[in-house]
């Protein structure tokens, strides 16, 4: 699920293939669409409030009119049969760049894809120009994330992109150059959620992993200890200056639940 940046709308994606939008003030459902052919895995509002994007295991990202729910276009860049960026991969995450029409989507495959809904709409064309469109490179840009397994979550703000993947990697990239800035070490299993706070300059991640921890609050433990805990964990890592070294520090703290 995700809020619009002004908090006036919320959208949710579901394993039942539906995407729904609500008014959080009243709880009223505004619209519901079931257009994906597999799990809907993520949602995001565009910064101008015009669109809702939904990612899916069906290898597409769908763009809806945010007020009516009407389908505007479908981005198919994760399901390409030919070309340098060919691949048929599920999409687990979608985000918009704040103050920009650019969307980012990621999942299986080697790249985080950067694209714009309106340009994707124009490139989809009609059946009459299908052959020409297959030959066209399209407008999308591709960020090579270097993960060895699927990317489950992305975050973007302040010109930085963060990606969390099933191989335990959390990485930071510069949005302008698409170059890797640094990685955040320590995770040994899936990292399936993350967020970035520009106000506090912190990244937080959620995953399932065995990991040495600094402070813990476990259901079976009476007092915080230091050691190893296998299970689902949440940790917060300080985001270092973009001009510092590529190796990030250890987590400030970790909370296990």
CSV table of N, CA, C and O in Angstrom, one decimal, residues 61-147:
chain,number,residue,atom,x,y,z
A,61,UNK,N,3.8,-3.2,-15.4
A,61,UNK,CA,3.4,-2.1,-14.5
A,61,UNK,C,2.2,-1.4,-15.2
A,61,UNK,O,2.3,-1.0,-16.4
A,62,UNK,N,1.1,-1.3,-14.5
A,62,UNK,CA,-0.1,-0.7,-15.0
A,62,UNK,C,-0.2,0.7,-14.5
A,62,UNK,O,0.1,0.9,-13.3
A,63,UNK,N,-0.7,1.6,-15.3
A,63,UNK,CA,-0.9,3.0,-14.9
A,63,UNK,C,-2.4,3.3,-15.0
A,63,UNK,O,-3.0,3.2,-16.1
A,64,UNK,N,-2.9,3.8,-13.9
A,64,UNK,CA,-4.4,4.1,-13.8
A,64,UNK,C,-4.6,5.6,-13.6
A,64,UNK,O,-3.7,6.3,-13.0
A,65,UNK,N,-5.7,6.1,-14.1
A,65,UNK,CA,-6.1,7.5,-13.7
A,65,UNK,C,-6.4,7.4,-12.2
A,65,UNK,O,-7.2,6.6,-11.7
A,66,UNK,N,-5.7,8.3,-11.4
A,66,UNK,CA,-5.8,8.2,-10.0
A,66,UNK,C,-7.2,8.5,-9.4
A,66,UNK,O,-7.5,8.0,-8.4
A,67,UNK,N,-8.0,9.2,-10.1
A,67,UNK,CA,-9.4,9.6,-9.6
A,67,UNK,C,-10.4,8.6,-10.0
A,67,UNK,O,-11.3,8.2,-9.2
A,68,UNK,N,-10.3,8.0,-11.3
A,68,UNK,CA,-11.4,7.1,-11.8
A,68,UNK,C,-11.0,5.7,-11.8
A,68,UNK,O,-11.8,4.8,-11.8
A,69,UNK,N,-9.7,5.4,-11.8
A,69,UNK,CA,-9.2,4.0,-11.9
A,69,UNK,C,-9.1,3.5,-13.3
A,69,UNK,O,-8.7,2.3,-13.5
A,70,UNK,N,-9.5,4.3,-14.2
A,70,UNK,CA,-9.4,3.9,-15.6
A,70,UNK,C,-8.0,3.6,-16.0
A,70,UNK,O,-7.1,4.4,-15.7
A,71,UNK,N,-7.7,2.5,-16.8
A,71,UNK,CA,-6.4,2.2,-17.2
A,71,UNK,C,-5.9,3.2,-18.2
A,71,UNK,O,-6.6,3.5,-19.2
A,72,UNK,N,-4.7,3.8,-18.0
A,72,UNK,CA,-4.1,4.7,-18.9
A,72,UNK,C,-3.2,4.0,-19.8
A,72,UNK,O,-3.2,4.2,-21.1
A,73,UNK,N,-2.3,3.2,-19.3
A,73,UNK,CA,-1.3,2.5,-20.1
A,73,UNK,C,-0.7,1.4,-19.3
A,73,UNK,O,-0.8,1.3,-18.1
A,74,UNK,N,0.0,0.5,-20.0
A,74,UNK,CA,0.7,-0.6,-19.4
A,74,UNK,C,2.2,-0.6,-19.9
A,74,UNK,O,2.5,-0.5,-21.1
A,75,UNK,N,3.1,-0.6,-18.9
A,75,UNK,CA,4.5,-0.6,-19.2
A,75,UNK,C,5.0,-2.0,-19.3
A,75,UNK,O,4.8,-2.8,-18.3
A,76,UNK,N,5.6,-2.4,-20.4
A,76,UNK,CA,6.0,-3.8,-20.6
A,76,UNK,C,7.5,-4.0,-20.7
A,76,UNK,O,7.9,-5.0,-21.3
A,77,UNK,N,8.2,-3.1,-20.2
A,77,UNK,CA,9.7,-3.1,-20.3
A,77,UNK,C,10.3,-4.3,-19.6
A,77,UNK,O,11.5,-4.7,-19.9
A,78,UNK,N,9.6,-4.9,-18.7
A,78,UNK,CA,10.2,-6.1,-18.0
A,78,UNK,C,9.8,-7.4,-18.7
A,78,UNK,O,10.1,-8.5,-18.3
A,79,UNK,N,9.2,-7.3,-19.9
A,79,UNK,CA,8.8,-8.5,-20.6
A,79,UNK,C,9.1,-8.2,-22.1
A,79,UNK,O,8.3,-8.2,-23.0
A,80,UNK,N,10.5,-8.1,-22.3
A,80,UNK,CA,11.0,-7.9,-23.7
A,80,UNK,C,11.6,-9.2,-24.2
A,80,UNK,O,12.3,-9.9,-23.6
A,81,UNK,N,11.3,-9.5,-25.5
A,81,UNK,CA,11.7,-10.7,-26.1
A,81,UNK,C,13.1,-10.5,-26.9
A,81,UNK,O,13.8,-11.5,-27.0
A,82,UNK,N,13.4,-9.3,-27.3
A,82,UNK,CA,14.6,-9.1,-28.1
A,82,UNK,C,15.3,-7.9,-27.5
A,82,UNK,O,14.7,-7.0,-26.8
A,83,UNK,N,16.6,-7.7,-28.0
A,83,UNK,CA,17.3,-6.5,-27.6
A,83,UNK,C,18.3,-6.7,-26.4
A,83,UNK,O,18.2,-7.8,-25.7
A,84,UNK,N,19.1,-5.7,-26.2
A,84,UNK,CA,20.1,-5.8,-25.1
A,84,UNK,C,19.4,-6.0,-23.7
A,84,UNK,O,20.0,-6.7,-22.9
A,85,UNK,N,18.2,-5.5,-23.5
A,85,UNK,CA,17.6,-5.6,-22.2
A,85,UNK,C,16.4,-6.6,-22.2
A,85,UNK,O,15.5,-6.4,-21.4
A,86,UNK,N,16.5,-7.6,-23.1
A,86,UNK,CA,15.5,-8.6,-23.1
A,86,UNK,C,15.4,-9.4,-21.8
A,86,UNK,O,16.4,-9.6,-21.1
A,87,UNK,N,14.2,-9.8,-21.5
A,87,UNK,CA,14.0,-10.6,-20.3
A,87,UNK,C,12.5,-10.6,-20.0
A,87,UNK,O,11.8,-9.7,-20.3
A,88,UNK,N,12.1,-11.7,-19.3
A,88,UNK,CA,10.7,-11.8,-18.9
A,88,UNK,C,10.7,-12.1,-17.4
A,88,UNK,O,10.9,-13.2,-16.9
A,89,UNK,N,10.5,-11.0,-16.7
A,89,UNK,CA,10.7,-11.0,-15.2
A,89,UNK,C,9.5,-10.4,-14.5
A,89,UNK,O,8.9,-9.4,-14.9
A,90,UNK,N,9.2,-11.0,-13.3
A,90,UNK,CA,8.2,-10.3,-12.5
A,90,UNK,C,8.6,-9.0,-12.0
A,90,UNK,O,9.8,-8.7,-11.9
A,91,UNK,N,7.7,-8.1,-11.7
A,91,UNK,CA,8.0,-6.8,-11.1
A,91,UNK,C,7.5,-6.7,-9.7
A,91,UNK,O,6.3,-6.9,-9.5
A,92,UNK,N,8.3,-6.4,-8.8
A,92,UNK,CA,8.0,-6.4,-7.4
A,92,UNK,C,7.8,-5.0,-6.7
A,92,UNK,O,7.3,-4.9,-5.7
A,93,UNK,N,8.4,-4.0,-7.4
A,93,UNK,CA,8.4,-2.7,-6.8
A,93,UNK,C,8.2,-1.6,-7.9
A,93,UNK,O,8.8,-1.7,-9.0
A,94,UNK,N,7.5,-0.5,-7.6
A,94,UNK,CA,7.4,0.6,-8.4
A,94,UNK,C,7.4,1.9,-7.6
A,94,UNK,O,6.8,1.9,-6.5
A,95,UNK,N,8.1,2.9,-8.0
A,95,UNK,CA,8.2,4.2,-7.3
A,95,UNK,C,8.3,5.3,-8.3
A,95,UNK,O,8.8,5.1,-9.4
A,96,UNK,N,7.8,6.5,-7.9
A,96,UNK,CA,8.1,7.7,-8.8
A,96,UNK,C,9.2,8.6,-8.1
A,96,UNK,O,9.3,8.6,-6.9
A,97,UNK,N,9.9,9.3,-9.0
A,97,UNK,CA,10.9,10.2,-8.5
A,97,UNK,C,10.1,11.5,-8.1
A,97,UNK,O,9.3,12.0,-8.8
A,98,UNK,N,10.3,11.9,-6.8
A,98,UNK,CA,9.6,13.1,-6.4
A,98,UNK,C,9.8,14.3,-7.3
A,98,UNK,O,10.9,14.6,-7.7
A,99,UNK,N,8.7,15.0,-7.6
A,99,UNK,CA,8.8,16.2,-8.5
A,99,UNK,C,9.2,15.9,-9.9
A,99,UNK,O,9.6,16.8,-10.7
A,100,UNK,N,8.9,14.7,-10.4
A,100,UNK,CA,9.3,14.3,-11.7
A,100,UNK,C,8.3,13.3,-12.3
A,100,UNK,O,7.6,12.6,-11.5
A,101,UNK,N,8.2,13.2,-13.6
A,101,UNK,CA,7.3,12.2,-14.2
A,101,UNK,C,7.9,10.8,-14.3
A,101,UNK,O,7.3,9.9,-14.8
A,102,UNK,N,9.2,10.7,-13.9
A,102,UNK,CA,9.9,9.4,-14.0
A,102,UNK,C,9.5,8.4,-13.0
A,102,UNK,O,9.4,8.7,-11.8
A,103,UNK,N,9.2,7.2,-13.5
A,103,UNK,CA,8.9,6.1,-12.6
A,103,UNK,C,10.1,5.1,-12.6
A,103,UNK,O,10.8,5.0,-13.6
A,104,UNK,N,10.3,4.4,-11.5
A,104,UNK,CA,11.3,3.3,-11.4
A,104,UNK,C,10.5,2.0,-11.1
A,104,UNK,O,9.7,2.0,-10.2
A,105,UNK,N,10.9,1.0,-11.8
A,105,UNK,CA,10.4,-0.3,-11.5
A,105,UNK,C,11.5,-1.4,-11.5
A,105,UNK,O,12.5,-1.3,-12.2
A,106,UNK,N,11.3,-2.4,-10.6
A,106,UNK,CA,12.3,-3.4,-10.5
A,106,UNK,C,11.7,-4.7,-10.0
A,106,UNK,O,10.6,-4.8,-9.4
A,107,UNK,N,12.4,-5.8,-10.2
A,107,UNK,CA,12.0,-7.1,-9.8
A,107,UNK,C,13.0,-8.1,-10.2
A,107,UNK,O,14.2,-8.1,-9.8
A,108,UNK,N,12.7,-9.1,-11.0
A,108,UNK,CA,13.6,-10.0,-11.6
A,108,UNK,C,14.5,-9.3,-12.6
A,108,UNK,O,14.2,-8.2,-13.1
A,109,UNK,N,15.5,-10.0,-13.1
A,109,UNK,CA,16.4,-9.3,-14.1
A,109,UNK,C,17.5,-8.5,-13.5
A,109,UNK,O,17.7,-8.4,-12.3
A,110,UNK,N,18.3,-7.9,-14.3
A,110,UNK,CA,19.5,-7.2,-13.9
A,110,UNK,C,19.4,-5.7,-13.7
A,110,UNK,O,20.4,-5.1,-13.4
A,111,UNK,N,18.2,-5.1,-14.0
A,111,UNK,CA,18.1,-3.7,-14.0
A,111,UNK,C,16.9,-3.2,-13.3
A,111,UNK,O,15.9,-3.8,-13.2
A,112,UNK,N,17.1,-2.0,-12.7
A,112,UNK,CA,16.1,-1.1,-12.3
A,112,UNK,C,15.7,-0.3,-13.5
A,112,UNK,O,16.6,0.3,-14.1
A,113,UNK,N,14.5,-0.2,-13.9
A,113,UNK,CA,14.1,0.5,-15.2
A,113,UNK,C,13.5,1.9,-14.8
A,113,UNK,O,12.7,2.0,-13.9
A,114,UNK,N,13.9,2.9,-15.6
A,114,UNK,CA,13.4,4.3,-15.4
A,114,UNK,C,12.7,4.7,-16.6
A,114,UNK,O,13.2,4.6,-17.8
A,115,UNK,N,11.5,5.1,-16.5
A,115,UNK,CA,10.6,5.4,-17.6
A,115,UNK,C,9.5,6.4,-17.2
A,115,UNK,O,9.3,6.7,-16.0
A,116,UNK,N,8.8,6.9,-18.2
A,116,UNK,CA,7.7,7.8,-18.0
A,116,UNK,C,6.4,7.3,-18.5
A,116,UNK,O,6.3,6.8,-19.6
A,117,UNK,N,5.3,7.3,-17.7
A,117,UNK,CA,4.0,6.8,-18.2
A,117,UNK,C,3.5,7.4,-19.5
A,117,UNK,O,3.0,6.6,-20.4
A,118,UNK,N,3.6,8.7,-19.7
A,118,UNK,CA,3.1,9.3,-20.9
A,118,UNK,C,4.0,8.9,-22.1
A,118,UNK,O,3.4,8.6,-23.2
A,119,UNK,N,5.3,8.7,-22.0
A,119,UNK,CA,6.1,8.3,-23.1
A,119,UNK,C,5.8,6.8,-23.3
A,119,UNK,O,5.8,6.3,-24.5
A,120,UNK,N,5.6,6.0,-22.3
A,120,UNK,CA,5.2,4.6,-22.5
A,120,UNK,C,3.9,4.5,-23.2
A,120,UNK,O,3.7,3.6,-24.1
A,121,UNK,N,3.0,5.3,-22.9
A,121,UNK,CA,1.7,5.3,-23.5
A,121,UNK,C,1.8,5.6,-25.0
A,121,UNK,O,1.3,4.9,-25.9
A,122,UNK,N,2.7,6.6,-25.4
A,122,UNK,CA,2.9,6.9,-26.8
A,122,UNK,C,3.6,5.8,-27.5
A,122,UNK,O,3.3,5.5,-28.7
A,123,UNK,N,4.5,5.1,-26.8
A,123,UNK,CA,5.3,4.0,-27.5
A,123,UNK,C,4.5,2.8,-27.7
A,123,UNK,O,4.8,1.9,-28.5
A,124,UNK,N,3.4,2.6,-26.9
A,124,UNK,CA,2.6,1.4,-27.0
A,124,UNK,C,1.9,1.3,-28.4
A,124,UNK,O,1.7,0.3,-29.0
A,125,UNK,N,1.5,2.5,-28.9
A,125,UNK,CA,1.0,2.6,-30.3
A,125,UNK,C,-0.2,1.7,-30.5
A,125,UNK,O,-1.0,1.4,-29.6
A,126,UNK,N,-0.2,1.2,-31.8
A,126,UNK,CA,-1.3,0.3,-32.2
A,126,UNK,C,-0.8,-0.9,-32.9
A,126,UNK,O,0.4,-1.1,-33.1
A,127,UNK,N,-1.6,-1.8,-33.2
A,127,UNK,CA,-1.2,-3.1,-33.9
A,127,UNK,C,-0.6,-2.7,-35.3
A,127,UNK,O,0.3,-3.5,-35.8
A,128,UNK,N,-0.9,-1.6,-35.9
A,128,UNK,CA,-0.4,-1.2,-37.2
A,128,UNK,C,1.1,-1.0,-37.2
A,128,UNK,O,1.8,-1.2,-38.2
A,129,UNK,N,1.6,-0.4,-36.1
A,129,UNK,CA,3.0,-0.1,-36.0
A,129,UNK,C,3.8,-1.0,-35.1
A,129,UNK,O,4.8,-0.7,-34.6
A,130,UNK,N,3.2,-2.2,-34.8
A,130,UNK,CA,3.8,-3.1,-33.9
A,130,UNK,C,5.3,-3.5,-34.3
A,130,UNK,O,6.2,-3.6,-33.5
A,131,UNK,N,5.5,-3.8,-35.6
A,131,UNK,CA,6.8,-4.3,-36.0
A,131,UNK,C,7.8,-3.2,-35.8
A,131,UNK,O,8.9,-3.4,-35.3
A,132,UNK,N,7.5,-1.9,-36.1
A,132,UNK,CA,8.4,-0.8,-35.9
A,132,UNK,C,8.7,-0.6,-34.4
A,132,UNK,O,9.9,-0.3,-34.0
A,133,UNK,N,7.7,-0.8,-33.5
A,133,UNK,CA,7.9,-0.6,-32.1
A,133,UNK,C,8.8,-1.7,-31.5
A,133,UNK,O,9.6,-1.4,-30.6
A,134,UNK,N,8.8,-2.9,-32.0
A,134,UNK,CA,9.6,-4.0,-31.6
A,134,UNK,C,11.1,-3.7,-31.9
A,134,UNK,O,12.0,-4.0,-31.1
A,135,UNK,N,11.4,-2.9,-33.0
A,135,UNK,CA,12.7,-2.6,-33.4
A,135,UNK,C,13.2,-1.4,-32.6
A,135,UNK,O,14.4,-1.1,-32.5
A,136,UNK,N,12.3,-0.6,-32.0
A,136,UNK,CA,12.7,0.6,-31.4
A,136,UNK,C,13.3,0.4,-30.0
A,136,UNK,O,12.8,-0.5,-29.3
A,137,UNK,N,14.3,1.1,-29.6
A,137,UNK,CA,14.9,1.0,-28.3
A,137,UNK,C,14.0,1.5,-27.2
A,137,UNK,O,14.1,1.1,-26.0
A,138,UNK,N,13.1,2.5,-27.5
A,138,UNK,CA,12.3,3.0,-26.5
A,138,UNK,C,13.0,4.1,-25.6
A,138,UNK,O,14.2,4.3,-25.8
A,139,UNK,N,12.3,4.7,-24.7
A,139,UNK,CA,12.8,5.8,-24.0
A,139,UNK,C,13.4,5.4,-22.6
A,139,UNK,O,14.1,6.2,-22.0
A,140,UNK,N,13.1,4.2,-22.2
A,140,UNK,CA,13.5,3.8,-20.9
A,140,UNK,C,15.0,3.8,-20.7
A,140,UNK,O,15.8,3.5,-21.6
A,141,UNK,N,15.5,4.0,-19.4
A,141,UNK,CA,16.9,3.9,-19.1
A,141,UNK,C,17.0,2.7,-18.1
A,141,UNK,O,16.0,2.3,-17.4
A,142,UNK,N,18.2,2.2,-18.0
A,142,UNK,CA,18.4,1.0,-17.2
A,142,UNK,C,19.5,1.1,-16.3
A,142,UNK,O,20.6,1.5,-16.7
A,143,UNK,N,19.3,0.9,-15.0
A,143,UNK,CA,20.3,1.0,-13.9
A,143,UNK,C,20.7,-0.5,-13.6
A,143,UNK,O,19.8,-1.2,-13.1
A,144,UNK,N,21.9,-0.8,-13.8
A,144,UNK,CA,22.4,-2.2,-13.5
A,144,UNK,C,22.6,-2.2,-12.0
A,144,UNK,O,23.5,-1.6,-11.4
A,145,UNK,N,21.8,-3.0,-11.2
A,145,UNK,CA,21.9,-3.0,-9.8
A,145,UNK,C,22.9,-4.0,-9.2
A,145,UNK,O,23.3,-3.9,-8.0
A,146,UNK,N,23.3,-5.0,-9.9
A,146,UNK,CA,24.4,-5.9,-9.5
A,146,UNK,C,23.9,-6.9,-8.5
A,146,UNK,O,24.7,-7.7,-8.0
A,147,UNK,N,22.6,-7.0,-8.2
A,147,UNK,CA,22.1,-8.1,-7.3
A,147,UNK,C,22.1,-9.4,-8.0
A,147,UNK,O,21.9,-9.4,-9.2
